[in-house]
Coordinates of N, CA and C in Angstrom, one line a residue:
M144 N 0.8 -1.2 0.0 CA 0.0 0.0 0.0 C 0.9 1.2 0.0
A145 N 0.5 2.2 -0.9 CA 1.3 3.4 -0.9 C 1.2 4.2 0.4
R146 N 2.3 4.8 0.8 CA 2.2 5.6 2.1 C 1.3 6.7 2.0
T147 N 0.3 6.8 2.9 CA -0.8 7.7 2.8 C -0.8 8.6 4.0
L148 N -1.0 9.9 3.8 CA -1.1 10.8 4.9 C -2.5 11.5 4.8
I149 N -3.3 11.4 5.8 CA -4.6 12.1 5.8 C -4.5 13.4 6.6
I150 N -4.7 14.5 5.9 CA -4.5 15.8 6.5 C -5.8 16.4 7.0
I151 N -5.9 16.8 8.3 CA -7.1 17.3 8.8 C -6.8 18.7 9.4
P152 N -7.1 19.7 8.7 CA -6.9 21.1 9.3 C -8.0 21.4 10.3
T153 N -7.6 22.1 11.4 CA -8.5 22.4 12.4 C -8.4 23.9 12.9
Y154 N -9.6 24.4 13.3 CA -9.7 25.7 14.0 C -10.9 25.6 14.8
N155 N -10.8 25.5 16.1 CA -11.9 25.4 17.1 C -12.8 24.1 16.7
E156 N -12.1 23.0 16.7 CA -12.8 21.7 16.4 C -12.7 20.7 17.5
R157 N -12.6 21.2 18.8 CA -12.4 20.3 19.9 C -13.5 19.3 20.0
D158 N -14.7 19.7 19.7 CA -15.8 18.7 19.8 C -15.8 17.6 18.8
N159 N -15.1 17.8 17.7 CA -15.1 16.8 16.6 C -13.8 16.0 16.4
I160 N -12.7 16.6 16.8 CA -11.4 16.0 16.4 C -11.1 14.6 16.8
A161 N -11.5 14.2 18.1 CA -11.2 12.9 18.5 C -12.1 11.9 17.7
S162 N -13.3 12.2 17.5 CA -14.2 11.3 16.7 C -13.7 11.1 15.3
I163 N -13.3 12.2 14.6 CA -13.0 12.1 13.2 C -11.6 11.4 13.1
V164 N -10.7 11.6 14.0 CA -9.4 10.9 13.9 C -9.7 9.4 14.1
G165 N -10.5 9.1 15.1 CA -10.8 7.7 15.4 C -11.4 7.0 14.2
R166 N -12.3 7.7 13.5 CA -13.0 7.1 12.3 C -12.0 7.0 11.2
V167 N -11.1 7.9 11.0 CA -10.1 7.8 9.9 C -9.2 6.6 10.2
R168 N -8.8 6.4 11.4 CA -7.9 5.3 11.7 C -8.6 4.0 11.5
A169 N -9.9 3.9 11.8 CA -10.6 2.7 11.7 C -10.8 2.4 10.2
S170 N -11.0 3.4 9.4 CA -11.3 3.2 8.0 C -10.1 2.9 7.1
V171 N -8.9 3.5 7.5 CA -7.7 3.3 6.8 C -6.6 3.1 7.8
P172 N -6.5 1.9 8.4 CA -5.6 1.6 9.5 C -4.1 1.8 9.1
A173 N -3.8 1.6 7.8 CA -2.4 1.8 7.4 C -2.0 3.2 7.2
G174 N -3.0 4.1 7.1 CA -2.7 5.5 6.8 C -2.3 6.3 8.1
D175 N -1.5 7.3 7.9 CA -1.1 8.2 9.0 C -2.0 9.4 8.9
V176 N -2.2 10.1 10.1 CA -3.0 11.3 10.2 C -2.2 12.4 10.6
L177 N -2.4 13.6 10.0 CA -1.7 14.8 10.4 C -2.8 15.9 10.7
V178 N -2.9 16.2 12.0 CA -3.8 17.3 12.4 C -3.0 18.6 12.3
V179 N -3.5 19.6 11.5 CA -2.9 20.9 11.4 C -3.7 21.9 12.1
D180 N -3.3 22.4 13.2 CA -4.1 23.3 14.0 C -3.6 24.7 13.9
D181 N -4.5 25.7 13.7 CA -4.2 27.1 13.6 C -4.3 27.8 14.9
S182 N -3.7 27.2 15.9 CA -3.7 27.9 17.3 C -5.1 28.1 17.7
S183 N -5.9 27.0 17.7 CA -7.3 27.1 18.1 C -7.4 27.5 19.6
P184 N -8.2 28.6 19.9 CA -8.3 29.0 21.3 C -9.2 28.1 22.1
D185 N -9.9 27.1 21.5 CA -10.7 26.2 22.3 C -9.9 24.9 22.8
G186 N -8.6 24.9 22.5 CA -7.8 23.7 22.9 C -7.8 22.6 22.0
T187 N -8.2 22.7 20.7 CA -8.1 21.6 19.8 C -6.7 21.1 19.6
G188 N -5.7 22.0 19.6 CA -4.3 21.6 19.4 C -3.9 20.7 20.5
A189 N -4.2 21.0 21.8 CA -3.8 20.2 22.9 C -4.4 18.8 22.9
L190 N -5.7 18.8 22.5 CA -6.3 17.5 22.4 C -5.7 16.7 21.2
A191 N -5.4 17.3 20.1 CA -4.7 16.6 19.0 C -3.3 16.0 19.5
D192 N -2.6 16.8 20.3 CA -1.4 16.3 20.9 C -1.6 15.1 21.7
A193 N -2.7 15.0 22.5 CA -3.0 13.9 23.3 C -3.3 12.7 22.5
L194 N -4.0 12.9 21.4 CA -4.3 11.8 20.4 C -3.0 11.3 19.8
A195 N -2.1 12.2 19.5 CA -0.8 11.8 18.9 C 0.1 11.0 19.9
A196 N 0.0 11.4 21.1 CA 0.8 10.7 22.2 C 0.3 9.3 22.4
A197 N -0.9 9.0 22.1 CA -1.5 7.7 22.3 C -1.4 6.8 21.1
D198 N -1.1 7.4 19.9 CA -1.1 6.7 18.6 C 0.1 7.2 17.8
S199 N 1.0 6.3 17.5 CA 2.2 6.7 16.7 C 1.9 7.0 15.3
Q200 N 0.7 6.7 14.8 CA 0.3 7.1 13.4 C -0.5 8.4 13.3
V201 N -0.6 9.1 14.5 CA -1.2 10.4 14.5 C -0.1 11.4 14.8
H202 N -0.1 12.5 14.0 CA 0.9 13.6 14.2 C 0.2 14.9 14.2
T203 N 0.9 15.9 14.7 CA 0.3 17.2 14.8 C 1.3 18.3 14.2
L204 N 0.7 19.3 13.7 CA 1.5 20.4 13.1 C 0.8 21.7 13.7
H205 N 1.5 22.4 14.5 CA 0.9 23.6 15.1 C 1.3 24.9 14.3
R206 N 0.4 25.7 13.9 CA 0.6 26.9 13.2 C 0.4 28.1 14.2
T207 N 1.1 29.2 14.0 CA 1.1 30.2 15.0 C -0.2 31.1 14.9
R208 N -0.9 31.1 13.8 CA -2.1 31.9 13.7 C -3.0 31.4 12.6
K209 N -4.2 31.8 12.6 CA -5.2 31.4 11.6 C -4.9 32.2 10.3
E210 N -4.6 31.5 9.2 CA -4.2 32.2 7.9 C -5.1 31.6 6.8
G211 N -6.0 30.8 7.1 CA -6.8 30.2 6.0 C -6.5 28.8 5.7
L212 N -7.5 28.2 5.1 CA -7.4 26.7 4.8 C -6.3 26.4 3.8
G213 N -6.1 27.2 2.8 CA -5.1 27.0 1.8 C -3.7 27.0 2.5
A214 N -3.4 28.0 3.3 CA -2.1 28.0 4.0 C -1.8 26.8 4.8
A215 N -2.9 26.3 5.5 CA -2.7 25.1 6.3 C -2.4 23.9 5.5
Y216 N -3.1 23.7 4.4 CA -2.8 22.6 3.5 C -1.5 22.7 2.8
L217 N -1.1 23.9 2.4 CA 0.2 24.0 1.8 C 1.4 23.6 2.7
E218 N 1.3 24.0 4.0 CA 2.3 23.6 4.9 C 2.3 22.1 5.2
A219 N 1.1 21.6 5.2 CA 0.9 20.1 5.4 C 1.5 19.3 4.3
F220 N 1.2 19.8 3.0 CA 1.8 19.2 1.9 C 3.3 19.1 1.9
T221 N 3.9 20.2 2.3 CA 5.4 20.3 2.4 C 5.8 19.3 3.5
W222 N 5.1 19.3 4.6 CA 5.5 18.3 5.7 C 5.4 16.9 5.2
G223 N 4.3 16.6 4.5 CA 4.2 15.2 4.0 C 5.1 14.8 2.9
L224 N 5.3 15.7 2.0 CA 6.3 15.4 0.9 C 7.7 15.2 1.4
S225 N 8.1 16.0 2.3 CA 9.4 15.9 2.9 C 9.7 14.6 3.6
R226 N 8.6 13.9 4.0 CA 8.7 12.6 4.7 C 8.4 11.4 3.9
G227 N 8.2 11.6 2.6 CA 8.1 10.5 1.7 C 6.7 9.9 1.5
Y228 N 5.7 10.6 1.9 CA 4.3 10.1 1.7 C 4.0 10.2 0.2
E229 N 3.3 9.1 -0.3 CA 3.0 9.0 -1.7 C 1.6 9.5 -2.1
R230 N 0.7 9.5 -1.1 CA -0.7 10.0 -1.3 C -1.0 10.9 -0.2
L231 N -1.6 12.1 -0.5 CA -1.9 13.0 0.6 C -3.4 13.4 0.4
V232 N -4.1 13.2 1.5 CA -5.6 13.3 1.5 C -6.0 14.6 2.2
Q233 N -7.0 15.3 1.6 CA -7.6 16.5 2.3 C -8.9 16.0 2.9
L234 N -9.1 16.3 4.2 CA -10.4 15.8 4.9 C -10.7 16.8 6.0
D235 N -12.0 17.2 6.0 CA -12.5 18.2 7.0 C -12.6 17.6 8.3
A236 N -12.4 18.4 9.4 CA -12.5 17.9 10.7 C -13.9 17.8 11.3
D237 N -14.9 18.4 10.6 CA -16.2 18.5 11.1 C -17.2 17.4 10.9
G238 N -16.7 16.3 10.2 CA -17.5 15.2 9.9 C -18.3 15.2 8.6
S239 N -18.1 16.3 7.9 CA -18.9 16.4 6.6 C -18.3 15.5 5.6
H240 N -17.0 15.2 5.7 CA -16.4 14.2 4.8 C -16.3 12.9 5.5
L241 N -17.0 11.9 5.0 CA -17.1 10.6 5.7 C -15.9 9.8 5.6
P242 N -15.1 9.5 6.6 CA -13.9 8.7 6.5 C -14.2 7.3 6.0
E243 N -15.4 6.8 6.2 CA -15.7 5.5 5.7 C -15.7 5.4 4.2
Q244 N -15.8 6.6 3.5 CA -15.7 6.6 2.0 C -14.3 6.7 1.5
L245 N -13.4 7.0 2.4 CA -12.0 7.2 2.0 C -11.4 6.0 1.2
P246 N -11.6 4.8 1.6 CA -11.0 3.6 0.9 C -11.4 3.7 -0.6
A247 N -12.6 4.1 -0.9 CA -13.0 4.2 -2.4 C -12.2 5.2 -3.1
L248 N -12.0 6.3 -2.4 CA -11.2 7.4 -3.0 C -9.7 6.9 -3.2
L249 N -9.2 6.2 -2.3 CA -7.8 5.8 -2.4 C -7.7 4.7 -3.5
R250 N -8.7 3.9 -3.6 CA -8.6 2.9 -4.7 C -8.5 3.5 -6.1
A251 N -9.2 4.7 -6.2 CA -9.2 5.4 -7.5 C -7.9 5.9 -7.9
T252 N -6.9 6.0 -6.9 CA -5.6 6.5 -7.3 C -4.8 5.6 -8.1
D253 N -5.3 4.3 -8.3 CA -4.7 3.4 -9.2 C -4.8 3.9 -10.6
A254 N -5.8 4.8 -10.9 CA -6.0 5.3 -12.3 C -5.9 6.8 -12.4
A255 N -5.4 7.5 -11.3 CA -5.5 8.9 -11.4 C -4.4 9.5 -10.5
D256 N -4.1 10.8 -10.9 CA -3.1 11.6 -10.1 C -3.8 12.4 -9.0
V257 N -5.1 12.7 -9.3 CA -5.9 13.5 -8.4 C -7.3 12.9 -8.3
V258 N -7.8 12.7 -7.1 CA -9.1 12.1 -7.0 C -10.0 13.1 -6.2
L259 N -11.1 13.5 -6.8 CA -12.1 14.4 -6.2 C -13.2 13.6 -5.6
G260 N -13.5 13.8 -4.3 CA -14.8 13.3 -3.8 C -15.9 14.3 -4.2
S261 N -16.8 13.8 -5.0 CA -17.7 14.7 -5.7 C -19.2 14.5 -5.2
R262 N -19.8 15.7 -4.9 CA -21.2 15.7 -4.5 C -22.1 15.7 -5.7
W263 N -21.6 16.2 -6.9 CA -22.5 16.5 -8.0 C -22.4 15.6 -9.2
V264 N -21.8 14.4 -9.0 CA -21.8 13.4 -10.0 C -22.9 12.4 -9.6
T265 N -23.2 11.5 -10.6 CA -24.2 10.4 -10.3 C -23.7 9.6 -9.1
G266 N -24.6 9.5 -8.1 CA -24.3 8.7 -6.9 C -23.8 9.6 -5.7
G267 N -23.5 10.9 -6.0 CA -23.1 11.8 -5.0 C -24.3 12.4 -4.3
A268 N -24.2 12.9 -3.1 CA -25.3 13.4 -2.4 C -24.9 14.4 -1.3
V269 N -25.8 15.3 -0.9 CA -25.6 16.2 0.2 C -26.7 16.0 1.2
E270 N -26.4 15.9 2.5 CA -27.4 15.7 3.5 C -27.5 16.9 4.4
N271 N -28.7 17.3 4.8 CA -29.0 18.3 5.8 C -28.5 19.7 5.4
W272 N -28.5 20.0 4.1 CA -28.3 21.3 3.6 C -29.6 22.0 3.2
P273 N -29.8 23.2 3.5 CA -31.0 24.0 3.0 C -30.8 24.2 1.5
W274 N -31.9 24.6 0.9 CA -31.8 24.8 -0.6 C -30.8 25.8 -1.0
H275 N -30.7 26.9 -0.2 CA -29.8 28.0 -0.6 C -28.3 27.6 -0.5
R276 N -28.0 26.7 0.4 CA -26.6 26.2 0.4 C -26.3 25.3 -0.8
R277 N -27.3 24.5 -1.2 CA -27.1 23.7 -2.4 C -27.0 24.6 -3.6
L278 N -27.8 25.6 -3.7 CA -27.8 26.5 -4.8 C -26.4 27.2 -4.9
L279 N -25.9 27.7 -3.7 CA -24.6 28.4 -3.7 C -23.5 27.5 -4.1
S280 N -23.5 26.2 -3.6 CA -22.4 25.3 -4.0 C -22.4 24.9 -5.4
R281 N -23.6 24.5 -5.9 CA -23.7 24.1 -7.3 C -23.5 25.2 -8.2
G282 N -24.0 26.4 -7.8 CA -23.8 27.6 -8.7 C -22.4 28.0 -8.8
G283 N -21.6 27.9 -7.6 CA -20.2 28.2 -7.6 C -19.4 27.3 -8.5
S284 N -19.8 26.0 -8.5 CA -19.1 25.0 -9.4 C -19.4 25.3 -10.8
V285 N -20.7 25.5 -11.2 CA -21.0 25.8 -12.6 C -20.3 27.0 -13.1
Y286 N -20.4 28.1 -12.3 CA -19.7 29.3 -12.7 C -18.2 29.1 -13.0
S287 N -17.6 28.4 -12.0 CA -16.1 28.2 -12.2 C -15.8 27.3 -13.4
R288 N -16.7 26.3 -13.6 CA -16.5 25.3 -14.7 C -16.5 26.1 -16.0
V289 N -17.6 26.9 -16.1 CA -17.8 27.6 -17.4 C -16.7 28.6 -17.7
L290 N -16.3 29.4 -16.7 CA -15.4 30.5 -16.9 C -14.0 29.9 -17.1
L291 N -13.6 28.8 -16.4 CA -12.3 28.3 -16.4 C -12.2 27.1 -17.4
R292 N -13.3 26.7 -18.0 CA -13.3 25.6 -18.9 C -12.9 24.3 -18.3
L293 N -13.4 24.0 -17.1 CA -13.1 22.8 -16.4 C -14.2 21.8 -16.7
R294 N -13.9 20.5 -16.8 CA -14.9 19.5 -17.1 C -15.4 18.8 -15.8
Q295 N -14.7 19.0 -14.7 CA -15.2 18.3 -13.5 C -16.5 19.0 -13.0
R296 N -17.3 18.2 -12.3 CA -18.6 18.6 -11.8 C -18.5 19.3 -10.5
D297 N -17.6 18.9 -9.6 CA -17.5 19.5 -8.3 C -16.2 20.1 -8.1
V298 N -16.1 21.4 -8.4 CA -14.7 22.0 -8.4 C -14.4 22.7 -7.1
T299 N -15.4 22.8 -6.2 CA -15.1 23.5 -4.9 C -15.0 22.6 -3.8
G300 N -15.3 21.3 -4.0 CA -15.3 20.3 -2.9 C -13.8 20.1 -2.3
G301 N -13.8 19.8 -1.0 CA -12.5 19.7 -0.3 C -12.1 18.3 0.0
Y302 N -12.8 17.3 -0.3 CA -12.5 15.9 0.0 C -11.7 15.4 -1.2
R303 N -10.4 15.3 -1.1 CA -9.5 15.0 -2.2 C -8.3 14.1 -1.9
V304 N -7.8 13.5 -2.9 CA -6.5 12.8 -2.7 C -5.6 13.2 -3.9
Y305 N -4.4 13.6 -3.5 CA -3.4 14.0 -4.4 C -2.2 13.0 -4.3
S306 N -1.7 12.6 -5.5 CA -0.4 11.8 -5.4 C 0.7 12.8 -5.2
A307 N 1.8 12.3 -4.6 CA 3.0 13.1 -4.5 C 3.4 13.7 -5.8
H308 N 3.4 12.8 -6.8 CA 3.8 13.2 -8.2 C 2.9 14.4 -8.6
A309 N 1.6 14.4 -8.4 CA 0.8 15.5 -8.8 C 1.2 16.8 -8.1
L310 N 1.4 16.8 -6.8 CA 1.7 18.0 -6.0 C 3.0 18.6 -6.5
E311 N 4.0 17.7 -6.8 CA 5.3 18.1 -7.2 C 5.2 18.8 -8.6
R312 N 4.2 18.6 -9.4 CA 4.1 19.2 -10.7 C 3.2 20.4 -10.7
M313 N 2.6 20.8 -9.6 CA 1.6 21.8 -9.5 C 2.1 23.2 -9.1
D314 N 3.4 23.3 -8.9 CA 4.0 24.6 -8.6 C 3.4 25.2 -7.3
L315 N 3.4 24.5 -6.2 CA 2.8 24.9 -5.0 C 3.4 26.2 -4.4
S316 N 4.6 26.5 -4.8 CA 5.3 27.7 -4.3 C 4.6 29.0 -4.7
S317 N 3.9 28.9 -5.8 CA 3.2 30.1 -6.4 C 1.7 30.2 -6.0
V318 N 1.2 29.3 -5.2 CA -0.2 29.3 -4.8 C -0.4 30.4 -3.8
D319 N -1.3 31.3 -4.0 CA -1.6 32.4 -3.0 C -3.1 32.5 -2.7
S320 N -3.8 31.4 -3.1 CA -5.2 31.3 -2.8 C -5.4 30.6 -1.5
L321 N -5.8 31.3 -0.4 CA -5.7 30.7 0.9 C -7.1 30.4 1.5
G322 N -8.1 31.0 0.9 CA -9.5 30.7 1.4 C -10.3 29.7 0.6
Y323 N -11.6 30.0 0.4 CA -12.5 29.1 -0.3 C -12.0 28.8 -1.8
C324 N -11.4 29.7 -2.4 CA -10.9 29.5 -3.8 C -9.7 28.6 -3.9
F325 N -9.1 28.3 -2.8 CA -8.0 27.4 -2.8 C -8.3 26.1 -3.6
Q326 N -9.5 25.5 -3.3 CA -9.8 24.2 -4.0 C -9.9 24.4 -5.5
I327 N -10.5 25.5 -5.9 CA -10.6 25.8 -7.4 C -9.2 26.0 -8.0
D328 N -8.4 26.7 -7.3 CA -7.0 27.0 -7.8 C -6.3 25.7 -7.9
M329 N -6.3 24.8 -7.0 CA -5.6 23.6 -7.0 C -6.1 22.7 -8.1
L330 N -7.4 22.6 -8.3 CA -7.9 21.8 -9.5 C -7.5 22.4 -10.8
L331 N -7.5 23.7 -10.9 CA -7.1 24.3 -12.2 C -5.6 24.1 -12.5
R332 N -4.8 24.1 -11.4 CA -3.4 23.8 -11.6 C -3.2 22.3 -12.0
A333 N -3.9 21.4 -11.4 CA -3.8 20.0 -11.8 C -4.2 19.8 -13.2
V334 N -5.3 20.4 -13.7 CA -5.7 20.3 -15.1 C -4.7 20.9 -16.0
R335 N -4.2 22.0 -15.7 CA -3.2 22.7 -16.6 C -1.9 21.9 -16.7
A336 N -1.6 21.2 -15.6 CA -0.4 20.4 -15.6 C -0.6 19.1 -16.4
G337 N -1.8 18.8 -16.9 CA -2.0 17.6 -17.7 C -2.2 16.4 -16.8
L338 N -2.5 16.5 -15.6 CA -2.7 15.4 -14.6 C -4.0 14.7 -14.9
T339 N -4.1 13.5 -14.6 CA -5.3 12.7 -14.7 C -6.2 12.9 -13.4
V340 N -7.4 13.4 -13.6 CA -8.3 13.7 -12.5 C -9.5 12.9 -12.7
V341 N -10.0 12.3 -11.6 CA -11.2 11.5 -11.6 C -12.1 12.0 -10.4
E342 N -13.4 11.8 -10.6 CA -14.4 12.2 -9.6 C -15.0 10.9 -9.1
I343 N -15.1 10.8 -7.8 CA -15.7 9.6 -7.1 C -16.9 10.1 -6.3
P344 N -18.1 9.6 -6.5 CA -19.3 10.1 -5.7 C -19.1 9.9 -4.2
I345 N -19.4 11.0 -3.5 CA -19.4 10.9 -2.0 C -20.8 11.5 -1.5
T346 N -21.0 11.2 -0.2 CA -22.1 11.8 0.5 C -21.5 12.8 1.4
F347 N -21.9 14.1 1.3 CA -21.4 15.2 2.1 C -22.5 15.4 3.2
V348 N -22.1 15.4 4.4 CA -23.0 15.5 5.6 C -22.7 16.8 6.3
E349 N -23.7 17.7 6.5 CA -23.6 18.9 7.2 C -23.2 18.7 8.6
R350 N -22.2 19.4 9.2 CA -21.8 19.3 10.5 C -22.9 19.3 11.5
T351 N -22.8 18.6 12.6 CA -23.7 18.6 13.7 C -23.2 19.3 15.0
L352 N -21.9 19.4 15.1 CA -21.2 20.1 16.2 C -20.3 21.2 15.7
G353 N -20.3 22.3 16.5 CA -19.4 23.4 16.1 C -20.1 24.3 15.1
S354 N -19.4 25.3 14.6 CA -19.9 26.3 13.7 C -19.1 26.3 12.4
S355 N -19.9 26.5 11.3 CA -19.3 26.5 9.9 C -18.3 27.7 9.8
K356 N -17.2 27.6 9.1 CA -16.3 28.7 8.8 C -16.7 29.4 7.5
M357 N -17.7 28.9 6.8 CA -18.1 29.6 5.6 C -18.9 30.8 5.8
S358 N -18.6 31.8 4.9 CA -19.4 33.1 5.0 C -19.6 33.6 3.6
G359 N -20.5 34.6 3.5 CA -20.7 35.2 2.2 C -19.5 35.9 1.6
S360 N -18.7 36.5 2.5 CA -17.6 37.3 2.0 C -16.5 36.3 1.5
I361 N -16.4 35.1 2.1 CA -15.4 34.1 1.6 C -15.8 33.7 0.2
V362 N -17.1 33.4 0.0 CA -17.6 33.0 -1.3 C -17.4 34.1 -2.4
A363 N -17.7 35.3 -2.0 CA -17.6 36.4 -2.9 C -16.1 36.6 -3.3
E364 N -15.2 36.5 -2.4 CA -13.8 36.6 -2.7 C -13.3 35.5 -3.7
A365 N -13.9 34.3 -3.5 CA -13.5 33.2 -4.4 C -14.0 33.5 -5.8
M366 N -15.3 33.9 -5.9 CA -15.9 34.1 -7.2 C -15.2 35.3 -7.9
G367 N -14.8 36.3 -7.1 CA -14.0 37.4 -7.7 C -12.7 36.9 -8.3
R368 N -12.0 36.1 -7.6 CA -10.8 35.5 -8.2 C -11.0 34.7 -9.4
V369 N -12.1 33.9 -9.4 CA -12.4 33.1 -10.6 C -12.7 33.9 -11.8
T370 N -13.4 35.0 -11.5 CA -13.7 35.9 -12.6 C -12.5 36.5 -13.2
I371 N -11.6 36.9 -12.4 CA -10.3 37.5 -12.9 C -9.5 36.5 -13.6
W372 N -9.4 35.2 -13.1 CA -8.7 34.2 -13.8 C -9.3 33.9 -15.2
G373 N -10.6 33.9 -15.2 CA -11.3 33.6 -16.5 C -11.1 34.7 -17.5
L374 N -11.2 36.0 -17.1 CA -11.1 37.1 -18.0 C -9.7 37.4 -18.4
T375 N -8.7 37.0 -17.6 CA -7.3 37.2 -18.0 C -6.7 36.1 -18.7
G376 N -7.5 35.1 -19.0 CA -7.0 34.0 -19.9 C -6.4 32.8 -19.1
R377 N -6.6 32.8 -17.8 CA -6.0 31.7 -17.0 C -6.9 30.5 -17.1
N378 N -7.1 30.0 -18.3 CA -8.0 28.9 -18.5 C -7.2 27.6 -18.6
A379 N -7.9 26.5 -18.2 CA -7.2 25.2 -18.1 C -7.2 24.6 -19.5
R380 N -6.1 23.9 -19.8 CA -6.1 23.1 -21.0 C -6.6 21.7 -20.6
R381 N -7.0 21.0 -21.5 CA -7.7 19.7 -21.2 C -6.8 18.7 -20.5
A382 N -7.3 18.0 -19.5 CA -6.6 16.9 -18.8 C -7.4 15.7 -19.1
A383 N -6.7 14.5 -18.8 CA -7.4 13.2 -18.9 C -8.3 13.1 -17.8
V384 N -9.6 13.0 -18.0 CA -10.6 12.9 -17.0 C -11.4 11.7 -17.2
L385 N -11.4 10.8 -16.2 CA -12.2 9.5 -16.3 C -13.5 9.7 -15.5
P386 N -14.6 9.2 -16.1 CA -15.8 9.2 -15.3 C -15.8 8.2 -14.2
P387 N -16.6 8.4 -13.1 CA -16.5 7.5 -12.0 C -16.7 6.1 -12.3
A388 N -17.5 5.7 -13.3 CA -17.8 4.3 -13.6 C -16.6 3.6 -14.2
S389 N -15.6 4.4 -14.7 CA -14.4 3.8 -15.3 C -13.3 3.6 -14.4
V390 N -13.5 4.0 -13.1 CA -12.4 3.8 -12.1 C -12.5 2.5 -11.5
P391 N -11.4 1.7 -11.4 CA -11.5 0.4 -10.8 C -11.8 0.5 -9.3
Q392 N -12.7 -0.4 -8.8 CA -13.1 -0.3 -7.4 C -12.4 -1.3 -6.5
G393 N -11.4 -1.9 -7.0 CA -10.6 -2.8 -6.2 C -9.2 -2.9 -6.8
R394 N -8.3 -3.5 -6.0 CA -6.9 -3.6 -6.5 C -6.8 -4.9 -7.3

């Protein structure tokens, strides 16, 4: 099995972190976990340290301040690549990304450089979202797809697997998208690099504990960047994209 690192960024996720780490470890026993905490005032970092002390496959990375999701992932990617991990997973701490679906995403790496957990392909679903959240998410994906000429259905989702090879080809040193648009930026870079991208259907579940970090200003900032990228010609060239049905479901 390829060495796998599951990255879980946190900010004020004390109520969720122990459960999500336990579910990840049960779902992918051979994988390692890296909790990346942005100095959460609620003590999430200290609890993550306790989890790491009890399990040699759990690690922590403490950041000095909250700088956005993208900054946390970029530092975690550097941490993982420097230690020889071959697959690096993005997974939210709030339970919206089901760890039990991670084995299917990992199997898809047999045929892809980047695997997207997709809400908007056949078989994908969203649970406990009001209609306006669905409209905002689907609308953001459609707008980005059209303007950037992307073929993927779910361009804003954050449940992903990158191969080390993919991250090394994506010029991470030039990424400056640190908020909601980070996911769009990373997908665009993958497609422009000619990497093979697949989408695997997932069920996205709205958090039950804690508060969402999403806000209207974050979405507006992302869509503003997408508009600039589209109008200035930062369009993706075609990549090899396999439909979910063509991805092998076993080794």
